[in-house]
PDB file of C-alpha atoms in Angstrom:
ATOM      1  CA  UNK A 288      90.551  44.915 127.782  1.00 97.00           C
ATOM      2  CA  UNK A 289      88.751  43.444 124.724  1.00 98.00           C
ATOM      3  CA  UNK A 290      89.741  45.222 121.509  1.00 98.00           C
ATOM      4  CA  UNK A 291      87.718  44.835 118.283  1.00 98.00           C
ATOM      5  CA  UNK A 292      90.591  44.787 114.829  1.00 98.00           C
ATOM      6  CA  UNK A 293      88.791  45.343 112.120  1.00 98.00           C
ATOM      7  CA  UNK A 294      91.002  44.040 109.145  1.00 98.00           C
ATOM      8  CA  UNK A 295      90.111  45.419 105.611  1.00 98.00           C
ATOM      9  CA  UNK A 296      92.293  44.007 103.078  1.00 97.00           C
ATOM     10  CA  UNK A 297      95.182  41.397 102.352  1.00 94.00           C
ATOM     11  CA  UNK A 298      99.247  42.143 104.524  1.00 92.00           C
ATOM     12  CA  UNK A 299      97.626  44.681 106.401  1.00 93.00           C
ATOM     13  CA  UNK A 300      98.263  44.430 110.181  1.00 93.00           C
ATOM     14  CA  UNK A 301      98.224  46.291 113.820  1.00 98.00           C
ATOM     15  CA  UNK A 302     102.424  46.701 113.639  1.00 98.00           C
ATOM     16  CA  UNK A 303     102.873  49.174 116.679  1.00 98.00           C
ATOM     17  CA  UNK A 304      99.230  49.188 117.521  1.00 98.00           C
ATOM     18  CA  UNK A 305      99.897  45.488 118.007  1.00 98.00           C
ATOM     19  CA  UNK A 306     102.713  46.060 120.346  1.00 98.00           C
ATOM     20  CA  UNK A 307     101.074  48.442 122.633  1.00 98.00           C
ATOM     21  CA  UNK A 308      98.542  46.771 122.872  1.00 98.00           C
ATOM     22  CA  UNK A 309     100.253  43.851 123.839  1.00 98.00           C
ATOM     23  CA  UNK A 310     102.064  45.561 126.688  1.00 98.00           C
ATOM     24  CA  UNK A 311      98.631  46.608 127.920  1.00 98.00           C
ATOM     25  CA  UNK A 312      97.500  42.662 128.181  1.00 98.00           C
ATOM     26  CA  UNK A 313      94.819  43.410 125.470  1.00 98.00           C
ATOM     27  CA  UNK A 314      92.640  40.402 124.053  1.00 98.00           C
ATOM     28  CA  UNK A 315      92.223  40.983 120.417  1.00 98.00           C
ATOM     29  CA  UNK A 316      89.149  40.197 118.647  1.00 98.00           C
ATOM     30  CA  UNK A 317      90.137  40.122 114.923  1.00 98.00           C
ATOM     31  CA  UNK A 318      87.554  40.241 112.279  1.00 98.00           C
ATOM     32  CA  UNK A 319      87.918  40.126 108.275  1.00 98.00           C
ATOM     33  CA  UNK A 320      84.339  41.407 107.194  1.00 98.00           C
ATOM     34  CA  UNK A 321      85.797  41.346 103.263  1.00 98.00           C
ATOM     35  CA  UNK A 322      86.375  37.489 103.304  1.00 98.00           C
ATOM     36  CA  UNK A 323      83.154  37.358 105.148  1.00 97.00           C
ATOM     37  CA  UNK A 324      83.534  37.478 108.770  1.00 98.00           C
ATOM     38  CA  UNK A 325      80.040  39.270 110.474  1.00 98.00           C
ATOM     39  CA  UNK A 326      80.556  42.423 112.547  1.00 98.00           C
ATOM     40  CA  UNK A 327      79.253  42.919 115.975  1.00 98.00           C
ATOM     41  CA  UNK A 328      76.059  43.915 116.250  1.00 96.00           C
ATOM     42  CA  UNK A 329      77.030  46.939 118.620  1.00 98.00           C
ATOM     43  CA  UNK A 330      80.007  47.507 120.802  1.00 98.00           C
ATOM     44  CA  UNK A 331      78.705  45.901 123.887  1.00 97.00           C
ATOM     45  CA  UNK A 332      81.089  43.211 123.944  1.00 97.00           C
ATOM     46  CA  UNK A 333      83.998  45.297 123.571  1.00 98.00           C
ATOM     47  CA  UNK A 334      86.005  48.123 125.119  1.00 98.00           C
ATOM     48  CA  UNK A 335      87.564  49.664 121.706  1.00 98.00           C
ATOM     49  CA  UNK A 336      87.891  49.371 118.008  1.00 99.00           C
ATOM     50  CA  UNK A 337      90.731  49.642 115.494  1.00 98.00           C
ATOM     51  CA  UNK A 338      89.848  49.820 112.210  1.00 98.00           C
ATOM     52  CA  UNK A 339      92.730  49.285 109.838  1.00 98.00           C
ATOM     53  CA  UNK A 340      93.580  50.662 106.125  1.00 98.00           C
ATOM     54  CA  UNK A 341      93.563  48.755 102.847  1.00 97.00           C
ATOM     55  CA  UNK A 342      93.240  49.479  99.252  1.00 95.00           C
ATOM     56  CA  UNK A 343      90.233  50.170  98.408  1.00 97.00           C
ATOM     57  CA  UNK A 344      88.365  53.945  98.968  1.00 97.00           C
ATOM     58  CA  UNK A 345      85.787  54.798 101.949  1.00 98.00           C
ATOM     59  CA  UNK A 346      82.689  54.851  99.568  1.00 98.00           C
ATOM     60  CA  UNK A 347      83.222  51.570  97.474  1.00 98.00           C
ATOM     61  CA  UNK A 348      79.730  49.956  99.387  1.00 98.00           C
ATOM     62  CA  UNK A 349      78.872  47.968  96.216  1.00 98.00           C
ATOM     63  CA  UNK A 350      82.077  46.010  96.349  1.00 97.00           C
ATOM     64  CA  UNK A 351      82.276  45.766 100.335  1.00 98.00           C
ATOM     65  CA  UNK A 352      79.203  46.123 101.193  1.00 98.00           C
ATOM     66  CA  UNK A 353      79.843  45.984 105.081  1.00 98.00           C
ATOM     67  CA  UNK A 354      80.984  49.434 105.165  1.00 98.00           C
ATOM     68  CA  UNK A 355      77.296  50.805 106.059  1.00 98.00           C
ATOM     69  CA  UNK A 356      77.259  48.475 108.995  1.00 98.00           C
ATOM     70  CA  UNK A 357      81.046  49.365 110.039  1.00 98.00           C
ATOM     71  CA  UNK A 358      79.962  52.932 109.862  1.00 98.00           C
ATOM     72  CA  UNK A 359      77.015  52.425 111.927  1.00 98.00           C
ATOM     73  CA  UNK A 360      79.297  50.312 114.429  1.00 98.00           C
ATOM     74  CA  UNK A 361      81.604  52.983 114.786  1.00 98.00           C
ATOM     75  CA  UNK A 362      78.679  55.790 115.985  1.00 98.00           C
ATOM     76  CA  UNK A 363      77.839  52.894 118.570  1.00 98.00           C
ATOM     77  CA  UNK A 364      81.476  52.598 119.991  1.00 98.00           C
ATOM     78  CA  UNK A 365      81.156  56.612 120.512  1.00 98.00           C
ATOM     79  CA  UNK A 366      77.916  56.113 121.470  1.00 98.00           C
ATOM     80  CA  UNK A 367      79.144  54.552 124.521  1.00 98.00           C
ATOM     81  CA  UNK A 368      82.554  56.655 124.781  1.00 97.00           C
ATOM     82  CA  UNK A 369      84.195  53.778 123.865  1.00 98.00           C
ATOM     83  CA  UNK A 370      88.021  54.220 121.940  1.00 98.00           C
ATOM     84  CA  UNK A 371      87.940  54.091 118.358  1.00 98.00           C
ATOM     85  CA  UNK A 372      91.152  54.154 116.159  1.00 98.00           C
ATOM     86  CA  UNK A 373      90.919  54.840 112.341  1.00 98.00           C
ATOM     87  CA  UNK A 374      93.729  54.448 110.017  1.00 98.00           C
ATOM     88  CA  UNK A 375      94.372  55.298 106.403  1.00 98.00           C
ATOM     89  CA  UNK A 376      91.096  53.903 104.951  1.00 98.00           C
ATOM     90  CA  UNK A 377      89.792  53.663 108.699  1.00 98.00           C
ATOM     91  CA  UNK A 378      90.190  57.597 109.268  1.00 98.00           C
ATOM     92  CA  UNK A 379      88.016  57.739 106.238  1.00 98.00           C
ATOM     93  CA  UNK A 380      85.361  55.077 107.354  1.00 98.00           C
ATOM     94  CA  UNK A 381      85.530  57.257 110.639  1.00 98.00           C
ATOM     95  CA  UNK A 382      85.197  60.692 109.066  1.00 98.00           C
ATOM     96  CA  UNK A 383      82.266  59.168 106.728  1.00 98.00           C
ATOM     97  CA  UNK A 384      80.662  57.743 109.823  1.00 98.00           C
ATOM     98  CA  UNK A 385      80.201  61.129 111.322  1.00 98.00           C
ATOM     99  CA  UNK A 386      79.136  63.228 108.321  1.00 98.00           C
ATOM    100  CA  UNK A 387      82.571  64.026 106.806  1.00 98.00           C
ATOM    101  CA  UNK A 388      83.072  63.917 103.137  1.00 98.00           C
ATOM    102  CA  UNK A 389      85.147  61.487 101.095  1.00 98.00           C
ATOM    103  CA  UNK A 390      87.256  62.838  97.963  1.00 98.00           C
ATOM    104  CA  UNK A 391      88.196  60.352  96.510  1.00 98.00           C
ATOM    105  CA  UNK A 392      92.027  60.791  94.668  1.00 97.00           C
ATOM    106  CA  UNK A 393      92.129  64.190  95.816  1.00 96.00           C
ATOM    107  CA  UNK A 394      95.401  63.642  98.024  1.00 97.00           C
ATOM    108  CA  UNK A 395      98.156  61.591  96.756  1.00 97.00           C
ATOM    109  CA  UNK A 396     101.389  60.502  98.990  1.00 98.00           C
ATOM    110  CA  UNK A 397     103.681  58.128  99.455  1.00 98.00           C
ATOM    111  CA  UNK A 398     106.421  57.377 101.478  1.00 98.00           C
ATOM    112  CA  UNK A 399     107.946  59.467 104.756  1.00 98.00           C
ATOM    113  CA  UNK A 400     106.363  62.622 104.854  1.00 98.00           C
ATOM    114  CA  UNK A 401     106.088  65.728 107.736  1.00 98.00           C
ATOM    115  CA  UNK A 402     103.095  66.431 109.380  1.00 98.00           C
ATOM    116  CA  UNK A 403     102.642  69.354 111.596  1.00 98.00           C
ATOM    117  CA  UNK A 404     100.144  69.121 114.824  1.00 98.00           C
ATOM    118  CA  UNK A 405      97.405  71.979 115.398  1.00 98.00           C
ATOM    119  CA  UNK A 406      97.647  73.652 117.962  1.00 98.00           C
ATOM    120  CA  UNK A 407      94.563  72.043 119.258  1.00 98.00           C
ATOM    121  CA  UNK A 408      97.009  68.673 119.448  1.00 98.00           C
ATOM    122  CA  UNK A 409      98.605  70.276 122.390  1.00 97.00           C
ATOM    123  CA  UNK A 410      96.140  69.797 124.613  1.00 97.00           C
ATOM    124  CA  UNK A 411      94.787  66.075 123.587  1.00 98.00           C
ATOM    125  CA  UNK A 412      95.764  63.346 125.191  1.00 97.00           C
ATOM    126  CA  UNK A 413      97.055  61.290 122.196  1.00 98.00           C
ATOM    127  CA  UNK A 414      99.164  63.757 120.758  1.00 98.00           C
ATOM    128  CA  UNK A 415      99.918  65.944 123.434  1.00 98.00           C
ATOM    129  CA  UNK A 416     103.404  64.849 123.819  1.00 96.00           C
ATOM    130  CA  UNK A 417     104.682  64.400 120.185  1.00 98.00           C
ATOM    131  CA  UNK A 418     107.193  67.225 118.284  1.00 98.00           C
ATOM    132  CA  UNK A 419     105.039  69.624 116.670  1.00 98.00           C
ATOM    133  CA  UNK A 420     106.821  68.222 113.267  1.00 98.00           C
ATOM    134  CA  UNK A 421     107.782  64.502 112.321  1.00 98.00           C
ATOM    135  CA  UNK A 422     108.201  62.035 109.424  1.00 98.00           C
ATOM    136  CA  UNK A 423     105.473  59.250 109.468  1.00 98.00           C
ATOM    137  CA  UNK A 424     105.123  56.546 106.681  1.00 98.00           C
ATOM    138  CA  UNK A 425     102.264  57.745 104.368  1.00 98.00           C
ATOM    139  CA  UNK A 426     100.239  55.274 101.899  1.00 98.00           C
ATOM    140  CA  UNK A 427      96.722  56.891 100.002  1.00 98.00           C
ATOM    141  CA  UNK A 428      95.183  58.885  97.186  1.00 97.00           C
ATOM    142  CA  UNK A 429      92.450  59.550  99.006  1.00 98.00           C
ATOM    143  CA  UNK A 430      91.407  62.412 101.973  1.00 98.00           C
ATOM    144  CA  UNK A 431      88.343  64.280 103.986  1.00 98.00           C
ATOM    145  CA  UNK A 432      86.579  66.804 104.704  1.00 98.00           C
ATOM    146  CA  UNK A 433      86.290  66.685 109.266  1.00 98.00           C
ATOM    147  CA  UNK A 434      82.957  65.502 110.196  1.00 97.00           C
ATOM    148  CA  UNK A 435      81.297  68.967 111.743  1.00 94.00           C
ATOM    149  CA  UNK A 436      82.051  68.245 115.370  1.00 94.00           C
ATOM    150  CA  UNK A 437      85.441  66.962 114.662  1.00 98.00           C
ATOM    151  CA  UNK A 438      88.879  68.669 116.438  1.00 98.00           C
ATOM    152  CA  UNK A 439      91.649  68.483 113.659  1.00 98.00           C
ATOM    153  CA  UNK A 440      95.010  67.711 115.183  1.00 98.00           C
ATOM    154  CA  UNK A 441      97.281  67.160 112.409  1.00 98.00           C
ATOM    155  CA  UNK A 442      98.245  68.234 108.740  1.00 98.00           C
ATOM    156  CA  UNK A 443     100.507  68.529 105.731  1.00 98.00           C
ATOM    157  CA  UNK A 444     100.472  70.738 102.448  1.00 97.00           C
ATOM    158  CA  UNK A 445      99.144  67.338 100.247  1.00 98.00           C
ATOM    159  CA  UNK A 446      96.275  66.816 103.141  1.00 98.00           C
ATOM    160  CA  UNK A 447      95.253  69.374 105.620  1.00 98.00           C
ATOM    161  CA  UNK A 448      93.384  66.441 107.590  1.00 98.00           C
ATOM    162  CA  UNK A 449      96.043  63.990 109.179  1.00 98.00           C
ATOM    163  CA  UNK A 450      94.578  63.335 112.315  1.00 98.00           C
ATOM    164  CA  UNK A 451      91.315  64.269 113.686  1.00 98.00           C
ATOM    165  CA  UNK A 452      89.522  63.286 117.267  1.00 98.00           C
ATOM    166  CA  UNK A 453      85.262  63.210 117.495  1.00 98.00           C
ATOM    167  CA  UNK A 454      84.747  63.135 120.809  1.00 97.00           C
ATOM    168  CA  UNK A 455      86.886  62.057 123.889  1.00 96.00           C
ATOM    169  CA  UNK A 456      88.037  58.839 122.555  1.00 95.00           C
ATOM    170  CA  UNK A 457      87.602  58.602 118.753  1.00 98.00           C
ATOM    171  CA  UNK A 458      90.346  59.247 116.534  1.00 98.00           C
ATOM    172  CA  UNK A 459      91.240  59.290 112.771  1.00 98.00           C
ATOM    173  CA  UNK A 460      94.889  59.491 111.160  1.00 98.00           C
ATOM    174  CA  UNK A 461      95.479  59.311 107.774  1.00 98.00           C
ATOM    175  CA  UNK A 462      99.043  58.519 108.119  1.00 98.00           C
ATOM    176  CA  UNK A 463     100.068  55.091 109.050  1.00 98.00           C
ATOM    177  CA  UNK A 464     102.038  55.701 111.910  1.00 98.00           C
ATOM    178  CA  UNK A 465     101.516  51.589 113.034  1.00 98.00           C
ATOM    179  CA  UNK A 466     103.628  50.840 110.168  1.00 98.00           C
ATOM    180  CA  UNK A 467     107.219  50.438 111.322  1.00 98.00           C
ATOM    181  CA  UNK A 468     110.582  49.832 109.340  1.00 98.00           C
ATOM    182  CA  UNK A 469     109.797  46.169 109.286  1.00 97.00           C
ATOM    183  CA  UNK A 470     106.322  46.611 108.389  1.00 98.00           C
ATOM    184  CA  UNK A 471     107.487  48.986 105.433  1.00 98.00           C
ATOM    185  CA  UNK A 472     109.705  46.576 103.959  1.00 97.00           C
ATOM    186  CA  UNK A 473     107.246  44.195 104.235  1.00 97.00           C
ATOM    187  CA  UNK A 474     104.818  46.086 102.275  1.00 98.00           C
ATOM    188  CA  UNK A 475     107.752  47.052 100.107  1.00 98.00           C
ATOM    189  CA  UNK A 476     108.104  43.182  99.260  1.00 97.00           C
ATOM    190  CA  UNK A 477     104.465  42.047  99.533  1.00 96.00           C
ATOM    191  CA  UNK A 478     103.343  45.009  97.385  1.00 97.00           C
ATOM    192  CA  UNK A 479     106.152  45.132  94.886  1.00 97.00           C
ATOM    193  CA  UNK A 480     103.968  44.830  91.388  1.00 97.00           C
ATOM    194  CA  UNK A 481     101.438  47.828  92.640  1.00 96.00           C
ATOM    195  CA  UNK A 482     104.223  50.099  94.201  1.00 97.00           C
ATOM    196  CA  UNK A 483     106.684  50.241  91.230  1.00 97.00           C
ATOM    197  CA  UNK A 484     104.111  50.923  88.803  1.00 97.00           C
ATOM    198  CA  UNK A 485     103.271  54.217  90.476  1.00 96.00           C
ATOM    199  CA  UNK A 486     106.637  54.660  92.029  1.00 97.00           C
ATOM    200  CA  UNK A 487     109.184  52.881  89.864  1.00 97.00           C
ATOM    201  CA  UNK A 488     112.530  54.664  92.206  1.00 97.00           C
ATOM    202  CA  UNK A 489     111.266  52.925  95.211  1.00 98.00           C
ATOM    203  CA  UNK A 490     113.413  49.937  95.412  1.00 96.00           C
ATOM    204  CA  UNK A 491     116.509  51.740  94.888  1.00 97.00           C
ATOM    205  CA  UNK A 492     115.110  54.915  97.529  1.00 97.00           C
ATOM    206  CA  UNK A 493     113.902  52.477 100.292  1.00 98.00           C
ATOM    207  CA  UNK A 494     116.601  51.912 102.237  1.00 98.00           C
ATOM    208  CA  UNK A 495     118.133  55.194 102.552  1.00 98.00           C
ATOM    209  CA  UNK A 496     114.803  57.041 103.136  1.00 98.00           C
ATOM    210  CA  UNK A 497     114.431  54.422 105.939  1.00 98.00           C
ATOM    211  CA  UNK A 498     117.600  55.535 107.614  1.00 98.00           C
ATOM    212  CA  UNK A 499     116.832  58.956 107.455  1.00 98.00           C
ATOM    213  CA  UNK A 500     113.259  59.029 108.444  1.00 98.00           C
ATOM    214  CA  UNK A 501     112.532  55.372 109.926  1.00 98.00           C
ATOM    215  CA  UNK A 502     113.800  55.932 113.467  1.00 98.00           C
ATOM    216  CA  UNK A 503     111.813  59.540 114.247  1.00 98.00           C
ATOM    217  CA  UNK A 504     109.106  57.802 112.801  1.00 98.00           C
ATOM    218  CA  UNK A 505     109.068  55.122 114.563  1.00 98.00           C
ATOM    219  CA  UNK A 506     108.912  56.623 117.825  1.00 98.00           C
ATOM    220  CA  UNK A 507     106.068  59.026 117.305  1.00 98.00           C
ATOM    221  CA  UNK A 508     104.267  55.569 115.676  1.00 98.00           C
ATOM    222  CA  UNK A 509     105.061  53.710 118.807  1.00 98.00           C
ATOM    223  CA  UNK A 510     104.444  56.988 121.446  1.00 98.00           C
ATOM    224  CA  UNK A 511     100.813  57.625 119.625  1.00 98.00           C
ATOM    225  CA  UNK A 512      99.696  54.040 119.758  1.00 98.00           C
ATOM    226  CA  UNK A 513     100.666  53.621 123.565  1.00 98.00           C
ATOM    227  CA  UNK A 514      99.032  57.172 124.041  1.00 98.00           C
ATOM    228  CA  UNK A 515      95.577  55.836 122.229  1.00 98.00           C
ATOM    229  CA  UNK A 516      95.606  52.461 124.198  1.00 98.00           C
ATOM    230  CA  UNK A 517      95.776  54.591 127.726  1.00 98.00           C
ATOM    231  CA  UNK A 518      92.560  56.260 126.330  1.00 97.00           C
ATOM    232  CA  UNK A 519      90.485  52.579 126.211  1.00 97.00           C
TER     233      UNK A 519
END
């Protein structure tokens, strides 16, 4: 199994992603287009993507001006019903990819937040098996409007689009379920300067909205990522 990582930006990283893919013997094939790395031509030398978040917004071309080719690498890897995974930014590369629209700072969240699953998520294989409610670690101003074709799977009141599938095998979530308690408090660290600007409480809220939320959110992280991996 040869999986394609497309990084985005700076301390961002698989977390949970990375561990189930791990435990399916996965060889990664990491790839940091903004500091320059080329994309794959197509997906033929790969069986799946993941295409991670970062801070930047889905339509910024003229500063990362691989985007049009990631876009156009992601409608080959469904192309060929090969497994795509978007997160944060990469559910909105995905969702642009298939003729969704981008609003940019029209959905604003941070932190542990409840999403709810359609009812459509009861029958997909991804989500099939997750509570119909749980915390999961949000980070973005930004949502979508579902590409035409898409099957929505997952909301809240601050984005109605959480989680969306196109196709058998590729999937969009806005939430960052691969980010963990330790990945959190990494961020929370790395990330200090840009977080307490907008969210000055944070530091003093962290560990106590960890407790409460960090170990149901966890396990849906970890039971959706092992879930996606048995759909490569």
């Amino acid at each position: 199994m040869r999986v394609l990582v497309v990084q985005n930006y700076d301390n961002t990283g698989l977390g949970q992603v990375g561990a189930a893919l791990a435990e399916a013997g996965a060889d990664l094939d990491v790839r940091l287009p903004y500091k320059g790395d080329p994309l794959p031509r197509d997906a033929a030398g790969h069986d799946a993507m993941v295409v991670l978040g970062g801070g930047q917004n889905a339509l910024a071309d003229d500063e990362y001006p691989y985007f049009p080719a990631l876009l156009e690498l992601t409608r080959d890897f469904a192309g060929k019903d090969r497994a795509v995974l978007g997160i944060c930014l990469g559910s909105q590369l995905v969702a642009r990819a298939f003729g969704g629209e981008n609003r940019i700072g029209a959905a604003n969240e941070f932190g542990w937040r409840g999403v709810s699953l359609t009812r459509d998520a009861k029958a997909d294989p991804v989500l099939a098996e997750l509570p119909e409610e749980f915390p999961i670690f949000q980070w973005h101003d930004d949502t979508f409007e579902l590409p035409q074709n898409a099957v929505r799977l997952a909301g809240n009141d601050v984005a109605e689009n959480q989680a969306f599938r196109v196709g058998r095998a590729v999937y969009g979530f806005q939430f960052h379920f691969e980010a963990d308690r330790p990945m959190v408090k990494n961020w929370s660290t790395s990330f200090a300067p840009t977080i307490a600007a907008r969210h000055p409480d944070w530091a003093g809220k962290l560990d106590g909205e960890m407790a409460r939320n960090g170990p149901d959110a966890d396990a849906a992280g970890l039971a959706i990522a092992r879930a996606w991996v048995a759909t490569i």
